[in-house]
Coordinates of C-alpha atoms and ligand atoms in Angstrom, one line a residue:
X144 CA -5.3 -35.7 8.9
X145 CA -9.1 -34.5 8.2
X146 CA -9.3 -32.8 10.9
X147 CA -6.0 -33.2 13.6
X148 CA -3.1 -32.9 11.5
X149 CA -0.5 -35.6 11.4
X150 CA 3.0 -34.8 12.0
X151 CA 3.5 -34.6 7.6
X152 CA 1.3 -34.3 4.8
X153 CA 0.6 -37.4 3.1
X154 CA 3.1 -38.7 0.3
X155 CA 1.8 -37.2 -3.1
X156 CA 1.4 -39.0 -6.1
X157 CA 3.8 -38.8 -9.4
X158 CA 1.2 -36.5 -11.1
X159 CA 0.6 -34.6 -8.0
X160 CA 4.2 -34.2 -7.4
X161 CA 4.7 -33.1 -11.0
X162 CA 1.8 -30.6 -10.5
X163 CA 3.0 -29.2 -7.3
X164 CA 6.7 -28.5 -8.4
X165 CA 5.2 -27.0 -11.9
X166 CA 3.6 -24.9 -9.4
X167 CA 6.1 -23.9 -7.3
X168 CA 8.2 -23.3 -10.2
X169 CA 6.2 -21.1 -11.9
X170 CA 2.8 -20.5 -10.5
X171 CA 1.2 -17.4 -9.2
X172 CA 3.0 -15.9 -6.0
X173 CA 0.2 -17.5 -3.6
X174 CA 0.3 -21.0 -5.5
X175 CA 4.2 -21.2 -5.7
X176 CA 4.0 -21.1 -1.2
X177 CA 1.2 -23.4 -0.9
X178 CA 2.9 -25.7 -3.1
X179 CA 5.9 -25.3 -1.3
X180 CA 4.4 -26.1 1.9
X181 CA 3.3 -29.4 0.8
X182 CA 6.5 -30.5 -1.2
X183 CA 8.3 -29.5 2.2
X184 CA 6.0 -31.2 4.5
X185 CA 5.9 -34.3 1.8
X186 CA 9.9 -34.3 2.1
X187 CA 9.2 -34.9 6.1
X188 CA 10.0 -31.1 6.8
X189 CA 8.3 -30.5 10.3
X190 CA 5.6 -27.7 10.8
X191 CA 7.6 -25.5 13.0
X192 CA 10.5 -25.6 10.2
X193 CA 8.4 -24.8 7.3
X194 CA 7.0 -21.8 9.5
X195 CA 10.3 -20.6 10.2
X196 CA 11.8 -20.8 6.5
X197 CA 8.7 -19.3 4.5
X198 CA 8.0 -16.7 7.3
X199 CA 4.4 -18.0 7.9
X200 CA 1.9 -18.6 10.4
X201 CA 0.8 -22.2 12.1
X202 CA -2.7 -21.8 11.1
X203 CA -1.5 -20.8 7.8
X204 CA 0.9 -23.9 7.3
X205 CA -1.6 -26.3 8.5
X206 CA -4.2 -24.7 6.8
X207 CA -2.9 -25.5 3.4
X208 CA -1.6 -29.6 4.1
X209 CA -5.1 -29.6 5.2
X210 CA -6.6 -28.5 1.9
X211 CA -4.4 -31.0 0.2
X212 CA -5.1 -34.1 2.3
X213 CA -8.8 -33.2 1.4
X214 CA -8.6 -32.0 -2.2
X215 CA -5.2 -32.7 -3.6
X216 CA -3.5 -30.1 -5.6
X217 CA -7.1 -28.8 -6.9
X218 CA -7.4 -27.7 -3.0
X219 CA -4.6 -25.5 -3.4
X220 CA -6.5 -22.9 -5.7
X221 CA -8.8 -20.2 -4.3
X222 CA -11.8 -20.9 -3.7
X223 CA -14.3 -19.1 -5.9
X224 CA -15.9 -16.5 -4.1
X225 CA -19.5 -15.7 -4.8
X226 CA -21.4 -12.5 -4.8
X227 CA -19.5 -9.4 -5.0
X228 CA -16.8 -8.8 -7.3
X229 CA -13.4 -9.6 -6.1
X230 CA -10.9 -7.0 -4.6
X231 CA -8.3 -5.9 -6.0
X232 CA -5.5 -4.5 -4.5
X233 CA -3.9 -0.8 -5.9
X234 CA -0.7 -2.1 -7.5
X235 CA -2.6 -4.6 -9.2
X236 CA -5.0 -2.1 -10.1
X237 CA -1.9 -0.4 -11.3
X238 CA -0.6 -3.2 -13.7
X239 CA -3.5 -3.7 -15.3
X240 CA -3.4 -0.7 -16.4
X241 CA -0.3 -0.7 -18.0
X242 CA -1.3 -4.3 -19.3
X243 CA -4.6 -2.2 -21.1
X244 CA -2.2 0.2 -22.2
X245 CA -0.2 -2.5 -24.3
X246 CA -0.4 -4.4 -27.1
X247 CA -1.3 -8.5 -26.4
X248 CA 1.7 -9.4 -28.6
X249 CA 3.7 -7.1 -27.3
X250 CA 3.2 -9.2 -24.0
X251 CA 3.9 -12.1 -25.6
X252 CA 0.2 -13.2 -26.2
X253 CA -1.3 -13.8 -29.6
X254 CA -3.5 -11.2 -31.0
X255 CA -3.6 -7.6 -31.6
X256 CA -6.2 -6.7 -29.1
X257 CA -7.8 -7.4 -25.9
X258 CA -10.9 -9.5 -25.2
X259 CA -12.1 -10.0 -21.6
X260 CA -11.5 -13.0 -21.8
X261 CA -8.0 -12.8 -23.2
X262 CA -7.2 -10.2 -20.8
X263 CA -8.2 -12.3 -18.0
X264 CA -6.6 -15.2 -18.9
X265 CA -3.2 -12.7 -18.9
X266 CA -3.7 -11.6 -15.5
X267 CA -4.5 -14.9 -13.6
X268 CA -1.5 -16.5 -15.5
X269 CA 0.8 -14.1 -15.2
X270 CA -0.2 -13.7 -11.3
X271 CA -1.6 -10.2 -11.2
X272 CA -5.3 -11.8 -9.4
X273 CA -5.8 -14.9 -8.1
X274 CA -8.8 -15.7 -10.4
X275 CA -11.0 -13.1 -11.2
X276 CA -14.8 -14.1 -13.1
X277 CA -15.4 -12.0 -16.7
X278 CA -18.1 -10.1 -14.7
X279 CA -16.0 -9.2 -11.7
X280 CA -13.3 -7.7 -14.5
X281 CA -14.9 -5.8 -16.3
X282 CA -16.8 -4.1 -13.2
X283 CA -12.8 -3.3 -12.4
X284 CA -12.1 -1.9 -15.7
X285 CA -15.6 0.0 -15.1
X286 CA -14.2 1.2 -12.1
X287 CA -10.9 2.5 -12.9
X288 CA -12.4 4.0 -16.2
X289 CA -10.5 1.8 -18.4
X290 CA -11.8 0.6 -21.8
X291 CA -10.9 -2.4 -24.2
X292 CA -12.9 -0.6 -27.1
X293 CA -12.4 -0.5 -30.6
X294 CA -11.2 3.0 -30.6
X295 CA -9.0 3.0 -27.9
X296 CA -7.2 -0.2 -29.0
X297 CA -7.1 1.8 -32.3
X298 CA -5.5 4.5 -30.9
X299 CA -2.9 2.3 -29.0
X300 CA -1.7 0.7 -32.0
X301 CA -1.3 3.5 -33.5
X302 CA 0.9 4.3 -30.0
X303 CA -0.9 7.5 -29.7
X304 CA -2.1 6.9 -25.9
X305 CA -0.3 4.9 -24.2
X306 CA 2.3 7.6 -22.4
X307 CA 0.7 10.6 -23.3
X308 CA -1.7 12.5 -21.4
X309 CA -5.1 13.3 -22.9
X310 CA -5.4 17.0 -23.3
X311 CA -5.8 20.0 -20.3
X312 CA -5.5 23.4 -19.5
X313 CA -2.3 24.3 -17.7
X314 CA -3.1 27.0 -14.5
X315 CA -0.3 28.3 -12.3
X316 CA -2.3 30.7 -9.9
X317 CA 0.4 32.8 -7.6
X318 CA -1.8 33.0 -4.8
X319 CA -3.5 30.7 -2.4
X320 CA -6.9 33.0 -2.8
X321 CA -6.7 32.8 -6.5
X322 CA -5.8 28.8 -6.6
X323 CA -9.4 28.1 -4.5
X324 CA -11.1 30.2 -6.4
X325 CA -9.9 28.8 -9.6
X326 CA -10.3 25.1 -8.0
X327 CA -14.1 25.9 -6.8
X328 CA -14.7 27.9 -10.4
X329 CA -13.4 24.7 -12.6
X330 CA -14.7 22.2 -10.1
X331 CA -14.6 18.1 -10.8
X332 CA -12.9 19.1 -14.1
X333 CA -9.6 20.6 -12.3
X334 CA -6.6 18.7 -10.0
X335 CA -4.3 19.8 -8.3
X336 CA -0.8 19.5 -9.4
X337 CA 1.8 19.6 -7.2
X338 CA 5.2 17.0 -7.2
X339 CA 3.2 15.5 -10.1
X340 CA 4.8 12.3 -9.2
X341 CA 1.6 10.5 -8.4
X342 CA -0.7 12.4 -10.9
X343 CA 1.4 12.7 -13.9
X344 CA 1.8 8.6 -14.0
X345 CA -2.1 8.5 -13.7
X346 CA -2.5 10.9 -16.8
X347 CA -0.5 9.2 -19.0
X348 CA -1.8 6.1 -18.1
X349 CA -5.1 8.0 -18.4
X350 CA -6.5 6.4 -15.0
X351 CA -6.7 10.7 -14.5
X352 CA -8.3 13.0 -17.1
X353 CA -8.4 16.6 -15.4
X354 CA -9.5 18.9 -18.2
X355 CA -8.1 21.4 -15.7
X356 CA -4.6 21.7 -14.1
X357 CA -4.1 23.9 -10.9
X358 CA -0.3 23.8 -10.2
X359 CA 0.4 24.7 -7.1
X360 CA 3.9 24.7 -7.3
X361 CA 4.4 29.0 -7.6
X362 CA 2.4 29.7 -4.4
X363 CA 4.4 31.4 -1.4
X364 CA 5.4 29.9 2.2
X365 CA 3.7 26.5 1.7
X366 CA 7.4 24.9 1.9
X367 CA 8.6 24.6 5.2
X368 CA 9.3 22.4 8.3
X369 CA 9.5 24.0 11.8
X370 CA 8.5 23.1 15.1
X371 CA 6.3 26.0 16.9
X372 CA 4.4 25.6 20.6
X373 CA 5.3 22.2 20.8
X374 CA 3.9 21.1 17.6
X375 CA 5.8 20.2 14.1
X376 CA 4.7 22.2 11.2
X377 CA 5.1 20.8 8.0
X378 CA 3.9 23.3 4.8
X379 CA 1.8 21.2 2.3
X380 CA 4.7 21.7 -0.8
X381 CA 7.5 20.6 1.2
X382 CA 9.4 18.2 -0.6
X383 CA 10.0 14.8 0.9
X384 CA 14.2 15.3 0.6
X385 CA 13.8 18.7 2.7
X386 CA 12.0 16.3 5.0
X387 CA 15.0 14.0 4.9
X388 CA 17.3 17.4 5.1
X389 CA 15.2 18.9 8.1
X390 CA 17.6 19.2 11.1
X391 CA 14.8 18.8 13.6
X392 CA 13.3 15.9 12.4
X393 CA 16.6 14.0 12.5
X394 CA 16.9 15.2 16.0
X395 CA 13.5 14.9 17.1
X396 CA 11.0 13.1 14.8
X397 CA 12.8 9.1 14.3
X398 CA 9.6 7.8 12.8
X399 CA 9.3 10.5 9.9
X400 CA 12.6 10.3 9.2
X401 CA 12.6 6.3 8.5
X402 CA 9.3 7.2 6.7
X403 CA 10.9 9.9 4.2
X404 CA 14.1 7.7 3.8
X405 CA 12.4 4.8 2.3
X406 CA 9.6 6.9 0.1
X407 CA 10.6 6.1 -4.0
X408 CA 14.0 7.2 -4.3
X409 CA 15.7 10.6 -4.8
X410 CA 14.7 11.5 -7.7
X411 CA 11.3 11.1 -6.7
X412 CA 12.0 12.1 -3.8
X413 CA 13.3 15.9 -4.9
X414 CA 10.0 16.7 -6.7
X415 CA 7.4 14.6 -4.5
X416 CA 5.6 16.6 -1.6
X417 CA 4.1 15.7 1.9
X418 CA 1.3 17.3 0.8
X419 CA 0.8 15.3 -2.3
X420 CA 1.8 11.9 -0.7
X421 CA -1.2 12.5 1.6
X422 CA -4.0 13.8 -0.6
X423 CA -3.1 10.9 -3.0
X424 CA -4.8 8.6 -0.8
X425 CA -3.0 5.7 -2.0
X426 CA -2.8 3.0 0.9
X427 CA 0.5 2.0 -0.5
X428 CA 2.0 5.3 0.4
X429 CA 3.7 5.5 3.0
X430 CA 3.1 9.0 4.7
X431 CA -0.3 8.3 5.5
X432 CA 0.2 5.1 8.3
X433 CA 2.7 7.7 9.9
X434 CA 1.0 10.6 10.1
X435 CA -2.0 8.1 12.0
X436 CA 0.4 6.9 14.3
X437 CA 1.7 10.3 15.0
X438 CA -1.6 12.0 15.2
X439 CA -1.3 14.5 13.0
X440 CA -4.2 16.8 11.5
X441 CA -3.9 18.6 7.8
X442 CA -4.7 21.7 7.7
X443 CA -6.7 22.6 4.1
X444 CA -8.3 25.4 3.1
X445 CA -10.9 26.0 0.4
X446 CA -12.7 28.8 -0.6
X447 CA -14.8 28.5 2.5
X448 CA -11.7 28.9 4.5
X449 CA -9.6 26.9 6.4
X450 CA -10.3 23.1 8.1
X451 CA -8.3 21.1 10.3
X452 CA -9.2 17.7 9.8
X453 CA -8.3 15.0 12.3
X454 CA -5.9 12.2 10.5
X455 CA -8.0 9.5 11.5
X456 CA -11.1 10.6 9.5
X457 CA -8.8 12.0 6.7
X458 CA -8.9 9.1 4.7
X459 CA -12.6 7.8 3.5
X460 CA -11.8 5.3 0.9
X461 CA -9.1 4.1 -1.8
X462 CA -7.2 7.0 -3.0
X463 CA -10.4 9.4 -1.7
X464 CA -10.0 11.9 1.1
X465 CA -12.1 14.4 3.4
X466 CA -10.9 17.0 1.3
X467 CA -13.4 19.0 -0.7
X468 CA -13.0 19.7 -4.1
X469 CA -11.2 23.1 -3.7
X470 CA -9.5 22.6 -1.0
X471 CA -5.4 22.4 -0.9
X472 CA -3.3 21.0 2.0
X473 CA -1.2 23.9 3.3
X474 CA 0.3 22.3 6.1
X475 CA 0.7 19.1 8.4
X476 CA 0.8 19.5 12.3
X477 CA 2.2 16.8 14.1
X478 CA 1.8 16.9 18.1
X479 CA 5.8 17.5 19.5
X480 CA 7.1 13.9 21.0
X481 CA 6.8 14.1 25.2
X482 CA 9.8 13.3 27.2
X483 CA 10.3 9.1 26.7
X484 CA 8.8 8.6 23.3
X485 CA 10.4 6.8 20.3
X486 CA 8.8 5.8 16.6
X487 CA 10.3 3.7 13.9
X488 CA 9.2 2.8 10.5
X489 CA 9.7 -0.9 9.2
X490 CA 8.9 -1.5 5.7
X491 CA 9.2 -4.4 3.5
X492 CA 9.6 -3.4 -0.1
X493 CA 10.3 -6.2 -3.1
X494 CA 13.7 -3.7 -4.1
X495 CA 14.7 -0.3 -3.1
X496 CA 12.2 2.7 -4.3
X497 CA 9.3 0.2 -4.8
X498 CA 5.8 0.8 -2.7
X499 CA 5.5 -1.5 0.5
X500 CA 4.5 -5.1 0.2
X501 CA 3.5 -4.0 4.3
X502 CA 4.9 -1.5 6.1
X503 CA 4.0 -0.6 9.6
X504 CA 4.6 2.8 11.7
X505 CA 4.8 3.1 15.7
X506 CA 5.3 5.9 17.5
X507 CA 5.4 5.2 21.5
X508 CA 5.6 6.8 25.0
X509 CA 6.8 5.2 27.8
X510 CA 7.2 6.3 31.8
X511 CA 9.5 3.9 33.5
X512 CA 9.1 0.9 30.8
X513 CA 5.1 1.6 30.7
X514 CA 3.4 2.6 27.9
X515 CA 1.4 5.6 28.1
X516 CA 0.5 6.3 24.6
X517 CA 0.7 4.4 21.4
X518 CA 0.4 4.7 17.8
X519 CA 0.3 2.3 14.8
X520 CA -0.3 2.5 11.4
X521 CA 0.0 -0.3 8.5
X522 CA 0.6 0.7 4.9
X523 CA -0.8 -1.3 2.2
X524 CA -2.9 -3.7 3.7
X525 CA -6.0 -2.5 3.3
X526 CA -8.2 -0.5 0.8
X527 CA -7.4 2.5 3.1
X528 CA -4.5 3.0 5.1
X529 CA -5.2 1.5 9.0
X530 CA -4.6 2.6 12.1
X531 CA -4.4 -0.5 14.1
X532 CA -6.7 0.4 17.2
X533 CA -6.9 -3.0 18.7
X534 CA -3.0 -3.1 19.0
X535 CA -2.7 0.4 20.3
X536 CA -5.4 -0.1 23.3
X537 CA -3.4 -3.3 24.4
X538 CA -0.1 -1.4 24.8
X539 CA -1.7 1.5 26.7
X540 CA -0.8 1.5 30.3
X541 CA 1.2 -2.3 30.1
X542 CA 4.7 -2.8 30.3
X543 CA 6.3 -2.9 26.9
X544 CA 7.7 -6.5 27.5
X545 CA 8.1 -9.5 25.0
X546 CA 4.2 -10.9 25.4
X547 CA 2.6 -6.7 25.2
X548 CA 4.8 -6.6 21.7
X549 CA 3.8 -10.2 20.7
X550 CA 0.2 -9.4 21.5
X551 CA 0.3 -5.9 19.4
X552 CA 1.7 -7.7 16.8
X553 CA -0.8 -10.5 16.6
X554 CA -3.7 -7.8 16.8
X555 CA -2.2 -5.5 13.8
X556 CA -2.1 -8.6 12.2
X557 CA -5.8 -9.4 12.6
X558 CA -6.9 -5.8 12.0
X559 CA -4.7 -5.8 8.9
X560 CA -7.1 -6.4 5.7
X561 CA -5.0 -7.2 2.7
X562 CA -5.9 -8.1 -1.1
X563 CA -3.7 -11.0 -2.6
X564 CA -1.7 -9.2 -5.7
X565 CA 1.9 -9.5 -7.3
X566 CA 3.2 -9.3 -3.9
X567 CA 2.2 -12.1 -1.8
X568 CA -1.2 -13.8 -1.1
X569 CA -3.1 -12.4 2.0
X570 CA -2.0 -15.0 4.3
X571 CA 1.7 -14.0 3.5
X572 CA 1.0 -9.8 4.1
X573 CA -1.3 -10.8 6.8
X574 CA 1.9 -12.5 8.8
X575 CA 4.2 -9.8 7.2
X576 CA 2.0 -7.2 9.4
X577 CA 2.5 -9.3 12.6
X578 CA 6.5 -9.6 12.0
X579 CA 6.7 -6.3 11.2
X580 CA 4.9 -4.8 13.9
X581 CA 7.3 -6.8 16.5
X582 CA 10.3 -5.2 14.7
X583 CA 8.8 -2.0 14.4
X584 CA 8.1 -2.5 18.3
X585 CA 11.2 -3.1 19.2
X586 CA 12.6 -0.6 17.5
X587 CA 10.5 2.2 18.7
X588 CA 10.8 1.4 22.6
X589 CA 15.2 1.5 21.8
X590 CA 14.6 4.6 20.8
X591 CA 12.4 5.8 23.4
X592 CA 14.5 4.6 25.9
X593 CA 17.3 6.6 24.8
X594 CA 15.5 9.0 24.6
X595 CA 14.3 9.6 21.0
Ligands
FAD604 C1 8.7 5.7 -9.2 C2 7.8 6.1 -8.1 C3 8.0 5.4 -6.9 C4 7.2 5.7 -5.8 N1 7.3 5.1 -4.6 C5 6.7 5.5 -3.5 C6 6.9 4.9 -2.2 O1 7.7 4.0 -2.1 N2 6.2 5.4 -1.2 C7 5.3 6.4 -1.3 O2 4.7 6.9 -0.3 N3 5.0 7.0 -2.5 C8 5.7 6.6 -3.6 N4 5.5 7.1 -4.8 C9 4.3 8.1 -4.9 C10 4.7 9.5 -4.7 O3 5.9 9.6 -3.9 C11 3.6 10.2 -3.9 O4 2.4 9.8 -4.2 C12 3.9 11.6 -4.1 O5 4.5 12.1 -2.9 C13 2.6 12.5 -4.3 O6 3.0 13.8 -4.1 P1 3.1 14.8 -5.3 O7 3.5 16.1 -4.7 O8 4.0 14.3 -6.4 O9 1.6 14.8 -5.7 P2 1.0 14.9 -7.2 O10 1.4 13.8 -8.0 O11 1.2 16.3 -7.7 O12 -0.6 14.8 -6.8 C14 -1.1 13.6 -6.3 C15 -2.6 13.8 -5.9 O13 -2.7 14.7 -4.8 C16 -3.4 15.9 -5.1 N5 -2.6 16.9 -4.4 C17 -1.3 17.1 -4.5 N6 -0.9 18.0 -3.6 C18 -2.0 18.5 -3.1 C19 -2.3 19.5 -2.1 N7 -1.3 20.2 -1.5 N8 -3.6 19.7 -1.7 C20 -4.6 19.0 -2.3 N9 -4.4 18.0 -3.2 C21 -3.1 17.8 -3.6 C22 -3.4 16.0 -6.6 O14 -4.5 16.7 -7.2 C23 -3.4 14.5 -7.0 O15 -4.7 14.0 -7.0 C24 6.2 6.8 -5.9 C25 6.1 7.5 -7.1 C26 6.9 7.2 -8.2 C27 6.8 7.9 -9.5

């Protein structure tokens, strides 16, 4: 099977069947599948099955017998990369943070502190990376401004840090004038607080330091949703359940109203804002890949005035924006839906209220089962959130019929760009995109042809 693969993996030995069920038992998320594949293959399961129950790719399946024909179970690790440091995903990025944050023994490790090399013997056992070189680690923890030093471990035993926020100046400005102009006055040292939902977690995980809080929460007329010449206004502090609440986008708007449905939960959900969820920049929110399918532009303004910034160039990198320094988002504007269009959001979450393992967001218009204009966005599968291009142009001005939606699907799938992390390995997410695409497809052109 070097090269052609047989019909089944070869039978494994004792020790390799040993090391592939301890795997599958108890591996890493991307090890326990890979070692599944085999042991399924091994028990004379045939490709097409394997596919079906694991909810994987040919190339994928095939890919991984083939690595253990060649290599054994050794060929079932990832293979060291070389050069620059490895990504890693935001949630992970996430959980090591609150791994920093706690004591080794209170993780069931030895030891009262972290050492790199402790630490990162924690993570690629318990899952959170792949593997993950000293060097490439401490670069992250660089990065994210987290330290493993004397004094902070110090601090953390004496539990002083880990859920409190380090120490800022609280501003509630009443007017959008006076919030620029405290926001260009205090400058990198301020944030903007809003539904705090996002920030606060960061502070007391102190992945955020502001010096400077701007709370944005007392200034007038930035809450509302209402559609004006044909476009949907949405103010920056409106809260994600007066989004849910919002009687014309029930009526009129079926892809936000997925979107705001399946955003945390209601709690969250009461305080969090649109305006927030987009200025975040996390790629695992979910606002952002429906606002690019939609179109939409945010409207900021600073104390140069106000921009209207495009929502494909709104994003620039993970969790950064176009947004200057002291600017605020005051309000979304989403493009009304023409006569035959439909959206749909399809998200796959691990439980209800958690971030998306991949979502994807389509919002389609058809004339007489042709597509005239499409949008797609994928969430969380990619250091940025993506607006699947590729898959768009191929649905543009083709009939929406089982091989257009299996094609988009295959190209949001290839334009896709996801980290391996707690939630599946990038072959897994990468597939995820293409099934979820279809659905979200399928979906969307129901909808359309009923007319919203
Ligand atoms: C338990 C939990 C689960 C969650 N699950 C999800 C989920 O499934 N999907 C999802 O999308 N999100 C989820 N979130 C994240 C959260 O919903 C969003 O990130 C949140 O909407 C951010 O909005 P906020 O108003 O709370 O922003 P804040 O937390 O106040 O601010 C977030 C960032 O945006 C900046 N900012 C906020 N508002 C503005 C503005 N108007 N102008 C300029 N900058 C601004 C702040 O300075 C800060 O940097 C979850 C959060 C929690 C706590």
């Amino acid at each position: 099977m070097a090269d052609v693969p047989r019909r089944f993996v070869r039978a494994p030995s004792e020790d390799e069947r040993q090391a592939l069920v301890g795997l599958r038992d108890a591996g890493p998320a991307a090890a326990r599948t890979r070692a599944l594949v085999v042991l399924l293959s091994a028990t004379r399961v045939p490709v097409p099955e394997i596919m079906r129950r694991l909810g994987l790719s040919r190339p994928t399946v095939t890919h991984w017998l083939r690595r253990f024909e060649r290599a054994g179970v050794a060929g079932l690790a990832d293979r060291p990369r070389s050069g620059r440091p490895a990504r890693i995903s935001a949630e992970s990025l996430r959980h090591i943070a609150m791994v920093v944050g706690a004591r080794p023994r209170d993780l069931g490790i030895l030891g009262t502190r972290w050492s790199l090399a402790r630490l990162r013997q924690y993570l690629v056992q318990s899952g959170t990376v792949p593997t993950l070189s000293l060097e490439s680690l401490r670069i992250t923890l660089k990065r994210a401004g987290l330290t493993l030093t004397a004094a902070r471990v110090g601090q953390i035993q004496k539990g002083v840090t880990t859920m409190i926020p380090g120490a800022f100046e609280y501003h509630s400005p009443t007017s959008l004038g006076e919030a620029t102009a405290l926001l260009s006055k205090l400058g990198d040292d301020a944030k903007v607080l809003s539904g705090g939902q996002s920030l606060i977690p960061l502070m007391k995980l102190r992945l955020a330091t502001p010096r400077h809080l701007v709370d944005i929460n007392a200034l007038p007329g930035l809450a509302y949703v209402r559609e004006e010449g044909g476009v949907l206004r949405i103010g920056g502090l409106t809260r994600e359940a007066d989004l849910e609440e919002s009687d014309v986008v029930r009526r009129r708007y079926p892809l936000l109203l997925d979107t705001c449905k399946v955003i945390a939960d209601p709690i969250v959900r009461n305080l969090a804002t649109v305006g927030g969820n987009l200025a975040h920049g996390d790629p695992a929110n979910d606002h952002p890949a429906t606002m690019l399918a939609l179109g939409a532009e945010v409207v900021a303004v600073g104390s140069g005035g106000e921009r209207r910034i495009p929502i494909a160039s709104f994003f620039t990198g993970p969790f950064s924006t176009a947004l200057r320094r002291d600017e605020i988002v005051t309000e979304i504007r989403i493009p009304g839906p023409k006569p035959g269009s439909g959206g749909a959001y399809v998200k796959m979450e691990r439980k209800v209220g958690d971030f998306a393992t991949a979502a994807v967001a389509v919002q389609l218009t058809l004339a007489a089962g042709t597509c005239q204009e499409a949008g797609i966005g994928l969430t969380n599968v990619g250091s940025v959130p993506i607006k699947a291009v590729r898959a768009e142009r191929a649905l543009r001005g083709r009939r929406v019929d089982d091989a257009a939606i299996a094609e988009a699907a295959r190209l949001a799938a290839e334009e896709a760009d996801p980290a391996e992390d707690l939630r599946g390995s990038v072959e897994y997410k990468r597939d995820l995109v293409r099934v979820l695409t279809g659905r979200a497809l399928r979906k969307a052109i129901e909808r359309a042809q009923r007319g919203g």
